[in-house]
Amino acid sequence: SPKLAEVKAVYQNVGFKEGNICGHSIFIKNKFQFTNLADYDCIWYITKDGVEIKRGFMLLDLRPGEEGMFVIPFDDPDDPECEFILNISIQLRERTIWADAGHEIAFAQFVIPQKKPKKQIPAKTPSFDTDNEKVTVNCSGNTQIVFSKKTGLLISYCFKGRELLREPLTPNFYRAWTDNDRGNQMPRRCEAWVENSKTRKLTDFSLDMSEKGFIGIKTSFKLPDGPRIRGDMYGGWVGELYINYKIADSGEVIVTERINPNSNLYEMPAFGMRLIADKSFDQIKWYGNGPHETAWDRKKGAKIGIYGGSVREQFVPYLKPQECGTKTDVRFAYLTDESGLGLKFKGDTFDFSVFEWDNDEIINAMHEYELPESDKTVMYINYRQSGVGGDTSWGTLAHPEFMLSCDKEYKYTFSFCGVDETKRRK
């Protein structure tokens, strides 16, 4: 179970604290009662966008309860386009009756600060056509992107002659209910957010040519009143939603989603976008927390790295189907078919879940065998979704710092573009 890795990390007997990473120093504390850390191997290594580039060893001569500062001899990174992470791993030196030599008993990761990369301005602006119903953006590399003026949604992304979207890219504010969600009445309390993931009123659609190198599309929506307003008061509206797109000639679409929710509402279960593709896009790779599922309030046991597998392998078979397989703090991800053609997503950090079913199909299944045969792949690209909670499973909410309360505005940005790695994989 993914929960086991979290318990192990929370209970690990070695503490790590950032000193001056730019000065290569960290603090390490021995939390054992009777064992010197010199009895274990300490391995450090540097990764560049998840790929190891340097490794070394340290002797940690710390008696029980002691803390010390250690300096790691690595070269300062000089590539602001990539992320460099210092990884520390404490491992068994010898085999025991309960684990082999090399078994990791504790770990830590520290992102090494760098200057932000310079903003690149595209050399060429894509062309576009417009009529009463749609805006069509034509990019290099045989990429065509279509927006509906009626719905305000991105309805088509055609890359190298292949349609990558089965349905429009749509905003989403809920998830497939977890056992804890049902225990604290989230399905009833937050049904307004379910309704407004499916219904919205377009209030503005406009072209924006103000930024060099990009075609801009600006949309705004009014989210109508919902059945569950805090205190059962009629609120008249749920929120104001703004989704802006910037399209580069490379085919990259930069999506910025912003919501101003009605403060009388209960929390949002999630805030993000839903993308539906054909079922042939069944391979996922990401750089972020993994390899197992994580959550806003349950990710101490995961490591930032590059992971991948099939979409089906991300589904966790809980007794009752529910939200699962979530990936947090993701820097980039690929959703492709077996040949390597598909979409690349990237952002500062974002969360995602990917299934063969949409939220409603998972919610409506009492058992895994009741999930319908699927002809699609569904990906939810989120700013965040509510933590899983779990202080109790019969009423306690997630802690406030892991909830999307409606007393403030939320905004996030991610981008996606078509990719073709077929030649690289051959």
Coordinates of C-alpha atoms in Angstrom, one line a residue:
S1 CA 0.0 0.0 0.0
P2 CA 1.3 3.5 -0.7
K3 CA 0.5 4.4 2.9
L4 CA 3.4 2.1 4.1
A5 CA 6.0 4.4 2.6
E6 CA 4.5 7.4 4.3
V7 CA 4.6 5.7 7.8
K8 CA 8.2 4.6 7.2
A9 CA 9.3 8.2 6.4
V10 CA 7.4 9.8 9.3
Y11 CA 9.0 7.3 11.7
Q12 CA 12.6 7.3 10.3
N13 CA 15.2 7.7 13.0
V14 CA 17.4 10.2 11.2
G15 CA 16.4 13.9 10.9
F16 CA 17.6 16.2 8.2
K17 CA 17.5 20.0 8.1
E18 CA 18.7 22.4 5.4
G19 CA 21.7 24.4 6.5
N20 CA 23.1 26.5 3.6
I21 CA 22.5 24.5 0.5
C22 CA 24.4 27.1 -1.6
G23 CA 27.3 26.5 0.8
H24 CA 26.7 22.7 0.5
S25 CA 25.9 22.2 4.2
I26 CA 23.0 20.3 5.9
F27 CA 22.3 19.3 9.5
I28 CA 21.7 15.7 10.3
K29 CA 20.3 14.4 13.7
N30 CA 20.6 10.9 15.1
K31 CA 17.2 10.0 16.6
F32 CA 18.1 6.5 17.6
Q33 CA 18.3 5.8 21.3
F34 CA 21.3 3.4 21.3
T35 CA 22.9 3.3 17.8
N36 CA 25.6 5.5 16.4
L37 CA 25.0 6.5 12.8
A38 CA 28.5 5.5 12.0
D39 CA 27.1 1.9 11.9
Y40 CA 25.3 2.9 8.6
D41 CA 26.4 3.9 5.2
C42 CA 25.5 7.4 4.1
I43 CA 25.3 8.0 0.4
W44 CA 24.8 11.3 -1.3
Y45 CA 24.1 11.9 -4.9
I46 CA 23.1 14.8 -7.2
T47 CA 20.3 14.5 -9.8
K48 CA 19.7 16.7 -12.8
D49 CA 16.0 16.6 -13.7
G50 CA 15.8 13.2 -12.1
V51 CA 19.0 11.7 -13.6
E52 CA 22.0 11.0 -11.3
I53 CA 25.1 12.9 -12.3
K54 CA 27.4 12.6 -9.2
R55 CA 27.7 10.4 -6.1
G56 CA 29.7 10.2 -3.0
F57 CA 29.9 8.8 0.6
M58 CA 30.1 10.3 4.1
L59 CA 30.9 9.0 7.5
L60 CA 28.2 10.1 10.0
D61 CA 29.8 9.7 13.5
L62 CA 26.8 10.8 15.5
R63 CA 26.0 9.3 18.8
P64 CA 22.3 8.8 19.8
G65 CA 20.6 12.2 20.1
E66 CA 23.5 14.1 18.5
E67 CA 23.2 16.6 15.7
G68 CA 25.9 17.7 13.4
M69 CA 26.5 19.9 10.3
F70 CA 28.0 18.2 7.2
V71 CA 29.4 19.8 4.0
I72 CA 28.8 18.0 0.7
P73 CA 31.5 18.4 -1.9
F74 CA 29.5 18.9 -5.1
D75 CA 30.0 21.4 -7.9
D76 CA 27.6 24.3 -8.1
P77 CA 25.0 23.7 -10.9
D78 CA 25.0 26.1 -13.9
D79 CA 22.0 25.2 -15.9
P80 CA 18.9 27.2 -14.9
E81 CA 16.8 25.3 -17.4
C82 CA 17.1 22.1 -15.3
E83 CA 16.5 21.2 -11.6
F84 CA 19.3 19.9 -9.4
I85 CA 18.6 18.0 -6.2
L86 CA 20.9 16.8 -3.4
N87 CA 19.7 13.4 -2.2
I88 CA 20.9 11.8 1.1
S89 CA 20.3 8.1 1.7
I90 CA 21.1 6.2 5.0
Q91 CA 21.4 2.5 4.3
L92 CA 22.2 -0.8 6.2
R93 CA 25.9 -1.6 5.9
E94 CA 25.3 -5.3 6.6
R95 CA 22.5 -7.8 6.2
T96 CA 20.2 -8.2 9.2
I97 CA 17.5 -10.7 9.9
W98 CA 14.9 -8.2 8.7
A99 CA 16.6 -6.6 5.6
D100 CA 19.5 -7.0 3.2
A101 CA 22.6 -4.7 3.1
G102 CA 21.8 -1.6 1.2
H103 CA 18.2 -1.3 2.6
E104 CA 17.4 2.4 3.0
I105 CA 16.3 3.4 6.5
A106 CA 16.1 7.1 6.0
F107 CA 16.4 9.7 3.2
A108 CA 16.1 13.4 2.4
Q109 CA 16.1 15.6 -0.7
F110 CA 17.1 19.3 -1.0
V111 CA 16.5 21.3 -4.2
I112 CA 19.7 23.3 -5.0
P113 CA 18.7 27.0 -5.7
Q114 CA 19.6 28.5 -9.0
K115 CA 18.9 31.7 -10.9
K116 CA 15.6 31.6 -12.8
P117 CA 16.1 31.0 -16.6
K118 CA 15.7 33.9 -18.9
K119 CA 12.3 34.3 -20.5
Q120 CA 12.4 33.2 -24.1
I121 CA 10.4 35.1 -26.7
P122 CA 9.3 33.0 -29.7
A123 CA 10.8 34.2 -32.9
K124 CA 7.6 33.6 -34.8
T125 CA 3.9 34.1 -34.0
P126 CA 1.4 31.5 -35.2
S127 CA -1.3 32.4 -37.7
F128 CA -5.0 32.1 -36.9
D129 CA -8.4 32.1 -38.6
T130 CA -11.6 33.1 -37.0
D131 CA -15.3 32.9 -37.8
N132 CA -18.6 33.2 -35.9
E133 CA -18.1 29.8 -34.2
K134 CA -14.4 29.2 -33.6
V135 CA -10.8 30.4 -33.6
T136 CA -8.3 28.2 -35.3
V137 CA -4.6 28.6 -34.5
N138 CA -2.1 27.2 -37.0
C139 CA 1.4 26.4 -35.7
S140 CA 4.5 25.0 -37.2
G141 CA 5.1 21.3 -37.0
N142 CA 1.7 20.4 -38.4
T143 CA -0.1 21.5 -35.2
Q144 CA -3.6 23.0 -35.2
I145 CA -5.5 24.2 -32.1
V146 CA -9.2 25.1 -32.1
F147 CA -11.2 27.1 -29.6
S148 CA -15.0 27.3 -29.5
K149 CA -16.5 30.8 -29.3
K150 CA -19.8 29.4 -28.0
T151 CA -18.4 27.4 -25.0
G152 CA -15.0 29.2 -24.6
L153 CA -13.2 25.9 -24.4
L154 CA -10.2 24.5 -26.2
I155 CA -12.0 21.8 -28.3
S156 CA -9.2 20.4 -30.6
Y157 CA -5.5 19.8 -30.5
C158 CA -4.4 18.2 -33.8
F159 CA -0.7 17.2 -33.9
K160 CA 1.0 15.7 -37.0
G161 CA -2.4 14.9 -38.4
R162 CA -3.7 13.1 -35.2
E163 CA -6.3 14.5 -32.9
L164 CA -5.0 14.3 -29.3
L165 CA -8.2 15.4 -27.6
R166 CA -11.3 13.2 -27.5
E167 CA -13.3 15.9 -25.7
P168 CA -12.8 19.6 -24.9
L169 CA -10.3 20.7 -22.2
T170 CA -12.6 21.6 -19.3
P171 CA -12.3 23.1 -15.8
N172 CA -12.8 20.7 -12.9
F173 CA -13.5 21.2 -9.2
Y174 CA -14.1 17.8 -7.7
R175 CA -12.7 14.2 -7.5
A176 CA -13.8 10.7 -7.2
W177 CA -14.8 10.5 -3.5
T178 CA -12.4 8.8 -1.1
D179 CA -13.6 6.7 1.9
N180 CA -12.7 9.7 4.1
D181 CA -14.6 12.1 1.8
R182 CA -17.7 10.0 2.3
G183 CA -17.2 9.8 6.0
N184 CA -17.1 13.6 6.4
Q185 CA -20.0 14.2 4.0
M186 CA -18.0 15.9 1.2
P187 CA -20.2 14.5 -1.6
R188 CA -23.2 16.3 0.0
R189 CA -21.4 19.4 1.3
C190 CA -19.5 20.1 -2.0
E191 CA -22.1 19.1 -4.6
A192 CA -22.1 22.7 -5.9
W193 CA -18.6 22.1 -7.2
V194 CA -19.6 18.9 -8.9
E195 CA -22.4 20.8 -10.7
N196 CA -20.1 23.6 -11.8
S197 CA -17.6 21.3 -13.2
K198 CA -20.2 20.5 -15.8
T199 CA -22.2 23.7 -16.1
R200 CA -20.8 27.2 -16.6
K201 CA -21.9 30.4 -18.3
L202 CA -19.4 32.0 -20.8
T203 CA -19.3 35.8 -20.1
D204 CA -16.4 36.8 -22.3
F205 CA -14.3 35.4 -25.1
S206 CA -11.6 37.6 -26.7
L207 CA -8.4 37.4 -28.7
D208 CA -5.3 39.0 -27.2
M209 CA -2.4 40.0 -29.5
S210 CA -0.5 42.1 -26.9
E211 CA 2.4 39.7 -26.2
K212 CA 5.0 39.2 -28.9
G213 CA 5.3 35.7 -30.2
F214 CA 1.9 34.5 -28.9
I215 CA -1.7 34.3 -29.8
G216 CA -3.7 34.9 -26.7
I217 CA -7.3 33.7 -25.9
K218 CA -9.0 35.1 -22.9
T219 CA -12.2 33.6 -21.4
S220 CA -14.3 34.3 -18.4
F221 CA -17.2 32.4 -16.9
K222 CA -19.9 32.9 -14.3
L223 CA -20.5 29.8 -12.2
P224 CA -24.2 29.6 -11.4
D225 CA -25.7 29.1 -8.0
G226 CA -25.4 25.6 -6.4
P227 CA -27.6 23.6 -4.1
R228 CA -25.2 23.6 -1.1
I229 CA -24.1 27.1 0.1
R230 CA -22.5 27.3 3.5
G231 CA -25.3 27.6 6.1
D232 CA -27.8 26.6 3.4
M233 CA -28.1 30.2 2.3
Y234 CA -29.0 31.0 -1.3
G235 CA -25.9 32.6 -2.7
G236 CA -26.9 33.2 -6.3
W237 CA -23.5 32.3 -7.7
V238 CA -20.6 29.9 -7.0
G239 CA -17.7 31.8 -8.4
E240 CA -16.0 33.7 -11.2
L241 CA -13.7 31.7 -13.4
Y242 CA -11.0 32.9 -15.8
I243 CA -9.1 30.7 -18.2
N244 CA -6.4 32.4 -20.4
Y245 CA -4.4 30.7 -23.1
K246 CA -1.2 31.7 -24.8
I247 CA -0.3 29.7 -27.9
A248 CA 3.3 29.7 -29.3
D249 CA 4.3 28.7 -32.9
S250 CA 5.9 25.6 -31.4
G251 CA 2.4 24.3 -30.5
E252 CA 2.9 25.0 -26.8
V253 CA -0.3 26.1 -25.1
I254 CA 0.2 27.9 -21.8
V255 CA -2.9 27.7 -19.6
T256 CA -3.6 30.0 -16.7
E257 CA -6.7 29.2 -14.7
R258 CA -8.0 31.5 -12.0
I259 CA -11.0 31.3 -9.8
N260 CA -12.6 33.8 -7.4
P261 CA -15.0 31.6 -5.4
N262 CA -18.0 32.7 -3.3
S263 CA -16.8 32.8 0.3
N264 CA -20.1 31.4 1.5
L265 CA -19.3 28.1 -0.1
Y266 CA -17.8 25.0 1.4
E267 CA -14.3 24.0 0.2
M268 CA -13.4 23.0 -3.3
P269 CA -12.4 19.3 -3.5
A270 CA -10.1 20.1 -6.4
F271 CA -9.0 22.9 -8.7
G272 CA -7.8 22.1 -12.1
M273 CA -8.6 21.0 -15.7
R274 CA -9.8 17.7 -17.2
L275 CA -8.3 16.3 -20.4
I276 CA -9.8 13.3 -22.2
A277 CA -7.9 11.5 -24.8
D278 CA -8.3 8.3 -26.8
K279 CA -7.6 5.0 -24.9
S280 CA -4.5 4.4 -27.1
F281 CA -2.8 7.2 -25.0
D282 CA -2.1 4.8 -22.2
Q283 CA 1.5 5.5 -21.2
I284 CA 2.5 8.0 -18.5
K285 CA 5.9 9.3 -17.4
W286 CA 6.5 12.1 -14.9
Y287 CA 9.1 14.0 -13.0
G288 CA 7.8 14.6 -9.5
N289 CA 6.9 12.7 -6.4
G290 CA 6.7 8.9 -6.8
P291 CA 6.7 6.1 -7.6
H292 CA 3.6 5.5 -5.6
E293 CA 0.5 7.7 -5.2
T294 CA 0.9 10.8 -3.0
A295 CA -1.4 13.5 -1.7
W296 CA -1.2 17.1 -0.5
D297 CA -1.0 15.9 3.1
R298 CA 0.7 12.5 2.4
K299 CA 3.9 12.8 0.5
K300 CA 6.8 12.6 3.0
G301 CA 7.5 9.0 1.9
A302 CA 7.9 9.9 -1.8
K303 CA 11.0 11.0 -3.7
I304 CA 11.2 13.5 -6.5
G305 CA 12.4 11.5 -9.5
I306 CA 11.4 10.2 -13.0
Y307 CA 8.8 7.5 -13.0
G308 CA 6.5 5.9 -15.5
G309 CA 4.2 3.0 -16.5
S310 CA 0.9 2.4 -18.0
V311 CA -2.2 4.3 -17.1
R312 CA -3.8 1.1 -15.7
E313 CA -0.8 0.6 -13.4
Q314 CA -1.6 4.0 -11.7
F315 CA -4.9 2.7 -10.4
V316 CA -4.8 1.6 -6.8
P317 CA -7.3 -1.2 -6.1
Y318 CA -8.9 0.0 -2.9
L319 CA -12.0 -2.0 -1.8
K320 CA -14.3 0.7 -3.2
P321 CA -13.1 2.6 -6.3
Q322 CA -12.1 6.1 -5.5
E323 CA -9.5 8.9 -6.2
C324 CA -6.1 7.2 -6.3
G325 CA -2.8 7.2 -8.0
T326 CA -2.4 11.0 -7.6
K327 CA 1.0 12.5 -8.4
T328 CA 2.1 15.6 -6.6
D329 CA 4.7 18.3 -7.1
V330 CA 5.1 17.3 -10.7
R331 CA 7.5 19.4 -12.9
F332 CA 6.7 17.7 -16.2
A333 CA 4.8 14.7 -17.5
Y334 CA 4.2 12.8 -20.7
L335 CA 1.0 11.1 -21.8
T336 CA 1.6 9.1 -24.9
D337 CA 0.7 6.0 -26.9
E338 CA 3.1 3.1 -27.0
S339 CA 5.1 4.7 -29.9
G340 CA 5.8 7.9 -27.9
L341 CA 3.4 10.2 -29.6
G342 CA 1.2 12.4 -27.4
L343 CA 1.4 15.3 -25.0
K344 CA 4.0 16.8 -22.7
F345 CA 2.8 18.8 -19.7
K346 CA 5.0 21.1 -17.6
G347 CA 4.7 23.8 -14.9
D348 CA 6.5 25.1 -11.8
T349 CA 4.7 22.3 -10.0
F350 CA 1.3 20.7 -10.5
D351 CA -0.6 17.6 -9.5
F352 CA -2.3 15.1 -11.7
S353 CA -4.3 11.9 -11.7
V354 CA -4.8 9.7 -14.8
F355 CA -7.4 7.0 -15.2
E356 CA -9.3 4.9 -17.7
W357 CA -12.5 6.4 -16.3
D358 CA -13.9 9.8 -15.3
N359 CA -14.8 10.9 -11.8
D360 CA -18.5 10.0 -12.2
E361 CA -17.7 6.5 -13.5
I362 CA -15.5 5.8 -10.5
I363 CA -18.0 7.3 -8.0
N364 CA -20.8 5.1 -9.4
A365 CA -18.9 1.9 -9.0
M366 CA -19.2 0.1 -5.7
H367 CA -16.6 -2.5 -6.7
E368 CA -13.7 -2.5 -9.2
Y369 CA -15.5 -5.1 -11.4
E370 CA -18.3 -2.6 -11.9
L371 CA -16.1 -0.1 -13.6
P372 CA -17.2 0.0 -17.3
E373 CA -15.0 -1.1 -20.1
S374 CA -13.3 2.1 -21.2
D375 CA -12.5 3.6 -24.6
K376 CA -10.7 6.7 -23.2
T377 CA -7.9 8.0 -21.0
V378 CA -8.9 10.8 -18.5
M379 CA -6.2 13.1 -17.0
Y380 CA -6.9 15.7 -14.3
I381 CA -4.2 18.4 -14.2
N382 CA -4.7 20.1 -10.9
Y383 CA -3.3 23.0 -8.9
R384 CA -4.2 20.9 -5.9
Q385 CA -6.9 18.7 -4.6
S386 CA -7.9 18.4 -1.0
G387 CA -5.8 16.3 1.3
V388 CA -7.0 12.8 2.1
G389 CA -7.2 13.5 5.9
G390 CA -7.7 10.5 8.0
D391 CA -7.5 11.6 11.7
T392 CA -10.8 9.7 11.7
S393 CA -12.8 8.2 8.8
W394 CA -16.2 9.1 10.1
G395 CA -16.4 12.9 10.1
T396 CA -13.0 14.6 10.5
L397 CA -11.9 16.9 7.7
A398 CA -8.4 17.2 6.3
H399 CA -6.4 19.8 8.2
P400 CA -7.2 23.4 7.1
E401 CA -3.7 23.9 5.5
F402 CA -4.5 21.0 3.1
M403 CA -7.9 22.3 2.0
L404 CA -9.0 24.6 -0.8
S405 CA -11.1 27.0 1.3
C406 CA -13.3 29.5 -0.5
D407 CA -12.1 32.6 1.3
K408 CA -9.4 33.4 -1.3
E409 CA -8.6 33.4 -5.0
Y410 CA -6.6 30.6 -6.6
K411 CA -4.5 30.7 -9.7
Y412 CA -2.0 28.4 -11.4
T413 CA -0.3 27.9 -14.8
F414 CA 0.7 24.9 -16.7
S415 CA 1.5 24.2 -20.4
F416 CA 1.2 21.4 -22.8
C417 CA 2.4 20.6 -26.3
G418 CA 2.5 17.7 -28.8
V419 CA 5.5 15.4 -28.6
D420 CA 6.7 12.6 -30.9
E421 CA 9.4 10.4 -29.4
T422 CA 8.9 7.5 -31.9
K423 CA 12.4 8.0 -33.4
R424 CA 14.0 8.1 -29.9
R425 CA 12.4 4.9 -28.9
K426 CA 13.4 2.9 -32.0

